[in-house]
Coordinates of C-alpha atoms and ligand atoms in Angstrom, one line a residue:
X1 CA 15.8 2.3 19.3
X2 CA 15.5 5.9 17.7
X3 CA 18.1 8.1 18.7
X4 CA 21.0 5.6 19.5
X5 CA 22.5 6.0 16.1
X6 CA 21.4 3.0 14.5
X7 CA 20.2 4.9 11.6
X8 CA 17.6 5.7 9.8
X9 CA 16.3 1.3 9.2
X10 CA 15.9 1.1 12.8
X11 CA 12.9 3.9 12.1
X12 CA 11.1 0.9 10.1
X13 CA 12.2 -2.1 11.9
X14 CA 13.1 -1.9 15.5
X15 CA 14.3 -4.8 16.9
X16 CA 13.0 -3.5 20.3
X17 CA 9.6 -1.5 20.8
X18 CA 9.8 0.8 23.9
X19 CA 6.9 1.7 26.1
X20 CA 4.1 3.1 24.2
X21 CA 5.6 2.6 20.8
X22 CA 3.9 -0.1 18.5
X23 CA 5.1 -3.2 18.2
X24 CA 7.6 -4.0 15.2
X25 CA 4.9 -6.0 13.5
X26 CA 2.5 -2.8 13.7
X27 CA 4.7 -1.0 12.2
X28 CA 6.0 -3.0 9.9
X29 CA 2.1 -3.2 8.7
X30 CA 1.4 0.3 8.6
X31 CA 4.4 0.7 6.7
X32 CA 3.5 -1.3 4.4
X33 CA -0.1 0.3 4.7
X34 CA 1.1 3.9 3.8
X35 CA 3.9 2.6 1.2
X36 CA 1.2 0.9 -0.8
X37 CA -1.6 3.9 -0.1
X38 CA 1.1 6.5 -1.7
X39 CA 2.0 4.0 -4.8
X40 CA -1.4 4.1 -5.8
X41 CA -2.0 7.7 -5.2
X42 CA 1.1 8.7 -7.5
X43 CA -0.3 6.2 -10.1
X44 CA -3.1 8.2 -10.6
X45 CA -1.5 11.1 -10.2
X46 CA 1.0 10.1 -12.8
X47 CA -1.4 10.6 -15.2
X48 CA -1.8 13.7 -15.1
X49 CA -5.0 15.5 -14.0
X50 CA -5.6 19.0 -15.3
X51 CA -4.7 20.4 -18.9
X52 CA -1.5 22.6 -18.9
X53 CA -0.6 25.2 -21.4
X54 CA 3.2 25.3 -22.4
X55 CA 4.4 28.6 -23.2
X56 CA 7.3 27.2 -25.2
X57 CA 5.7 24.8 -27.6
X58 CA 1.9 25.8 -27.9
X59 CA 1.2 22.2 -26.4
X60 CA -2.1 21.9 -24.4
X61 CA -2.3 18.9 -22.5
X62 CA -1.5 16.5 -19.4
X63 CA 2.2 17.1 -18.5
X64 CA 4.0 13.8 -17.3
X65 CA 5.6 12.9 -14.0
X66 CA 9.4 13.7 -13.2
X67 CA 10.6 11.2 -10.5
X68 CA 8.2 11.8 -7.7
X69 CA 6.7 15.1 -9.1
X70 CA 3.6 15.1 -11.0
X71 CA 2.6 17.6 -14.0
X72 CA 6.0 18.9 -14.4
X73 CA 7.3 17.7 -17.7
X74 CA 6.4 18.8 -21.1
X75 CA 5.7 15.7 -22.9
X76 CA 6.4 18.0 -26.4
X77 CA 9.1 19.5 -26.1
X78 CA 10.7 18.2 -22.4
X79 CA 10.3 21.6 -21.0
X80 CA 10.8 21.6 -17.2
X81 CA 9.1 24.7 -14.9
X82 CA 11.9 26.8 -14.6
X83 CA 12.0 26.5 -18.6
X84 CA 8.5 27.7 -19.0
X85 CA 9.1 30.3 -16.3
X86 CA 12.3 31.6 -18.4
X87 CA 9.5 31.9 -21.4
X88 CA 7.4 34.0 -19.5
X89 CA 9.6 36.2 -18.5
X90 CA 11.6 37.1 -21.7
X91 CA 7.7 37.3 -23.4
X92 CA 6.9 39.8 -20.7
X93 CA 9.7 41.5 -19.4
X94 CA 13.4 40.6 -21.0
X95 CA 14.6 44.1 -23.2
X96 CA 17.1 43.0 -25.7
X97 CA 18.5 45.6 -27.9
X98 CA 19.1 44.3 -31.8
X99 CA 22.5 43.0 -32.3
X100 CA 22.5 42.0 -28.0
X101 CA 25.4 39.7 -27.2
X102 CA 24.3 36.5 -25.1
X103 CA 26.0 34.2 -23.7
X104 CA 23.8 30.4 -22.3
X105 CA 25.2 28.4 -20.1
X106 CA 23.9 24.9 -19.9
X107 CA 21.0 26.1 -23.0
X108 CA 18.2 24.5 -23.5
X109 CA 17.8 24.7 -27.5
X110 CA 14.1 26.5 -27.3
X111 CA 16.2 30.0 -26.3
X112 CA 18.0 30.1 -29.8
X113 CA 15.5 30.2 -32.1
X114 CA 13.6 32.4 -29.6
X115 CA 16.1 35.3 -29.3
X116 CA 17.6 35.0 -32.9
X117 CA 14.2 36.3 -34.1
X118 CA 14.5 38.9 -31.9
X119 CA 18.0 39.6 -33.2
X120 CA 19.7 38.6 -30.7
X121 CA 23.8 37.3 -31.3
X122 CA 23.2 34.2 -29.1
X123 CA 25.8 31.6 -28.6
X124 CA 26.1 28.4 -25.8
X125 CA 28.5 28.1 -23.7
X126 CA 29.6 25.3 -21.1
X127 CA 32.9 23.5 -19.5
X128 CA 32.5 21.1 -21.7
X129 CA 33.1 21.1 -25.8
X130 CA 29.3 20.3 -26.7
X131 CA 28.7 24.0 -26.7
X132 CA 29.7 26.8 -28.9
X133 CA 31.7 28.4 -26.4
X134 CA 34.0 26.3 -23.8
X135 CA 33.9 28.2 -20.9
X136 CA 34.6 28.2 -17.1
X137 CA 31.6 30.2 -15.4
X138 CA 34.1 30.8 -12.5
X139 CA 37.0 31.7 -15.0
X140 CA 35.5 33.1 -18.6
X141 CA 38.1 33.3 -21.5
X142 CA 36.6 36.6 -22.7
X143 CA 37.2 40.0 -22.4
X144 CA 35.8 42.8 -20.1
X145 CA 32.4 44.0 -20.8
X146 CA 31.7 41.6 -23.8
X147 CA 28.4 40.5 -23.4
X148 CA 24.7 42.2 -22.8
X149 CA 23.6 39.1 -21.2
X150 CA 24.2 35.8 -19.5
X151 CA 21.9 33.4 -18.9
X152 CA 22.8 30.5 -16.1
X153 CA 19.7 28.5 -15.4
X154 CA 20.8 25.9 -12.5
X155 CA 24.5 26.3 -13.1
X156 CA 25.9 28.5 -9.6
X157 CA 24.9 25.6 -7.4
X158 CA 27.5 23.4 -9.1
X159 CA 30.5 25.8 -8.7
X160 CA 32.6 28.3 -6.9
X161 CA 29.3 30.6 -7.2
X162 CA 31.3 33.7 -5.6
X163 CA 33.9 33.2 -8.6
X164 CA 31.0 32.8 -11.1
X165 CA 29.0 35.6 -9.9
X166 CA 32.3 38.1 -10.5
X167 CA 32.8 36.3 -13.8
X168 CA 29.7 37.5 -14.8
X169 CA 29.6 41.3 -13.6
X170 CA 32.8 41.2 -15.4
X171 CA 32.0 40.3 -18.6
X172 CA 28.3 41.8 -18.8
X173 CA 28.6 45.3 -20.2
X174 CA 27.2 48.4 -18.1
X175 CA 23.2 47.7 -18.1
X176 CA 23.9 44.2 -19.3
X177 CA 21.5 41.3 -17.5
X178 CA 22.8 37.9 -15.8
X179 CA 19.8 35.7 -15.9
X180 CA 20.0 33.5 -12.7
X181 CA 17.7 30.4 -11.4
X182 CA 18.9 28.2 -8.7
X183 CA 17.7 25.8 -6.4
X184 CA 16.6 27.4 -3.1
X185 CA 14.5 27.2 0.1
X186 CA 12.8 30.7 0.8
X187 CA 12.5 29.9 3.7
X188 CA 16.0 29.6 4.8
X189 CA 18.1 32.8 6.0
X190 CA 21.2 31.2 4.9
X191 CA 22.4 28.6 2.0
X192 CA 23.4 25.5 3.3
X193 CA 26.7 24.1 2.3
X194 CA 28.6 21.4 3.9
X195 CA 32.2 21.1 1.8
X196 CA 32.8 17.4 3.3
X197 CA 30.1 15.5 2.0
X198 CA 30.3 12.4 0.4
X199 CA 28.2 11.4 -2.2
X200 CA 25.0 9.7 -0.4
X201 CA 24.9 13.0 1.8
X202 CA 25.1 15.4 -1.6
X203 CA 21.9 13.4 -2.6
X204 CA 20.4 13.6 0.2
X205 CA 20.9 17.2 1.6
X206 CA 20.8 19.2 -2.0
X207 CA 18.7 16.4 -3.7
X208 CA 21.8 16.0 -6.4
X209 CA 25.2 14.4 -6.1
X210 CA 26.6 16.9 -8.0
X211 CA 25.6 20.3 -6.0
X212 CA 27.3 22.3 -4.1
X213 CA 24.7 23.8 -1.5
X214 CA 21.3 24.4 -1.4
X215 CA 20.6 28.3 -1.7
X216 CA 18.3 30.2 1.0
X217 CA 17.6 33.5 0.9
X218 CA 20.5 34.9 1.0
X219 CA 21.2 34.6 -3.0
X220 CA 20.2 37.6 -3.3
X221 CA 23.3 38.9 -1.5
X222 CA 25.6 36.9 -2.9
X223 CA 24.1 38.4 -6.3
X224 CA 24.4 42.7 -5.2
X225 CA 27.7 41.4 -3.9
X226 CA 29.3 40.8 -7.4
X227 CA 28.3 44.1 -8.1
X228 CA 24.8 43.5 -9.9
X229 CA 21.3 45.3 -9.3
X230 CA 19.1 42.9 -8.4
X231 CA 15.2 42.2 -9.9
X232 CA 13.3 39.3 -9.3
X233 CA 10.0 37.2 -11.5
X234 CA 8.3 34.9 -9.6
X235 CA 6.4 31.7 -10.1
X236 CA 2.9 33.2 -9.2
X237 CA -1.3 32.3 -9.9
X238 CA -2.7 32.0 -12.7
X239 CA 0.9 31.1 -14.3
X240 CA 1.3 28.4 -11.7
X241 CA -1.8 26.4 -12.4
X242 CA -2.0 27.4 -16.3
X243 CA 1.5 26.6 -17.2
X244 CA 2.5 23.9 -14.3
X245 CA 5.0 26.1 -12.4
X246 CA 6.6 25.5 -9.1
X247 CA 4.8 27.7 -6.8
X248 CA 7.5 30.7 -6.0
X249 CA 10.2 29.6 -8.1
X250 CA 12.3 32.8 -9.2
X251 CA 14.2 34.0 -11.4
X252 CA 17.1 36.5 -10.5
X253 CA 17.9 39.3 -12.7
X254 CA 21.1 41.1 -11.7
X255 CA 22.0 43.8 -13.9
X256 CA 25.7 45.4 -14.2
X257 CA 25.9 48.5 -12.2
Ligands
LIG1 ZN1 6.3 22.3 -24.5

């Protein structure tokens, strides 16, 4: 029966039908039913449907599927949305003085070449040594005021973000940018985070074993907390259906006060 705490299997084969519930074999049928229905929708899907534009590579084309998302992966370059949405916003609205200090966290290798020919001093950084720089986001060996900016593209939901965030006000110098894109739900007051899961509940509340919490809306606080002024670029039409965004995805720009 639902609701006894048999778990989630008793949902697709109850052992006992109640009242005005279909019988085991009906569901087991329309299971099946819908299961096959949405395996040959995603085929097709798969495939890609409308020409995409990626503002990283210059390729036009069908993008491919990640897991159960359709149109989302550069099949040039392997760019992901929240890539192409980083391109758009340093081709519109990033300021970078010559000679500009920045610091990547978990890069992808498109922002070198990028920012270098915008002279930009642009090293990597992560905790482990595959990087130019082997850094802690939650405890950076560099001094004070170092760097104009910091770019962390899906990195604060895998640590200590309150420790990160004041890592990176400290180190950004006065009118230095953090560069911020995490996983959230808009439509959530408040982050959810839940220090005692085990590993089958991470995947299944954050979507990823190794996360921390799934942000809502109140990033944005946790951002002005550290001492940063925030701005925002949004995943918006026509960039959504030209460059296969996710609708809404942000970016968070907090800039040292
Ligand atoms: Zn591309």
């Amino acid at each position: 029966m639902v609701g006894d705490g048999a778990g989630a299997m008793s949902l697709v084969a109850p052992v006992v039908s109640a009242p005005g519930q279909r019988s085991p074999d009906e569901i087991a049928a329309l299971h099946r039913h819908r299961v096959d229905k949405a395996i040959a929708w995603f085929r097709e899907a798969a495939e890609g449907r409308t020409p995409r534009l990626c503002p990283i590579c210059g390729y036009r084309g069908v993008f491919s599927p990640v897991r159960f998302k359709v149109e989302t992966w550069c099949p040039s370059c392997d760019s992901r949305p929240r890539h192409r949405l980083l391109k758009l916003w340093m081709e519109r609205e990033m300021r970078l003085a010559p000679g500009a200090e920045v610091i990547h966290f978990a890069a992808e290798p498109w922002v070198r070449g990028w920012l270098e020919a915008r002279g930009a001093r642009y090293r990597t950084a992560d905790i482990n040594d595959r990087f130019e720089l082997r850094l802690d986001i939650t405890a950076m060996d560099l001094p004070d005021a170092s760097a104009d900016m910091v770019i962390a593209n899906h990195v604060l939901e895998h640590v200590d973000d309150a420790a990160a965030l004041a890592e990176i006000a400290r180190v950004l110098r006065p009118g230095g940018q953090a560069v911020l894109t995490v996983p959230m739900i808009e439509g959530w007051e408040a982050t959810y985070e839940a220090p005692d899961l085990d590993e089958p509940q991470r995947r299944l509340r954050y979507g990823d074993p190794d996360h921390r919490r799934f942000y809502g809306r109140d990033i944005r606080e946790r951002i002005r907390r550290a001492g940063l002024a925030l701005a925002e670029f949004a995943a918006v039409e026509p960039d959504v259906s030209a460059h296969a965004l996710q609708r809404g995805e942000r970016i968070f720009i907090g800039t040292r006060l």
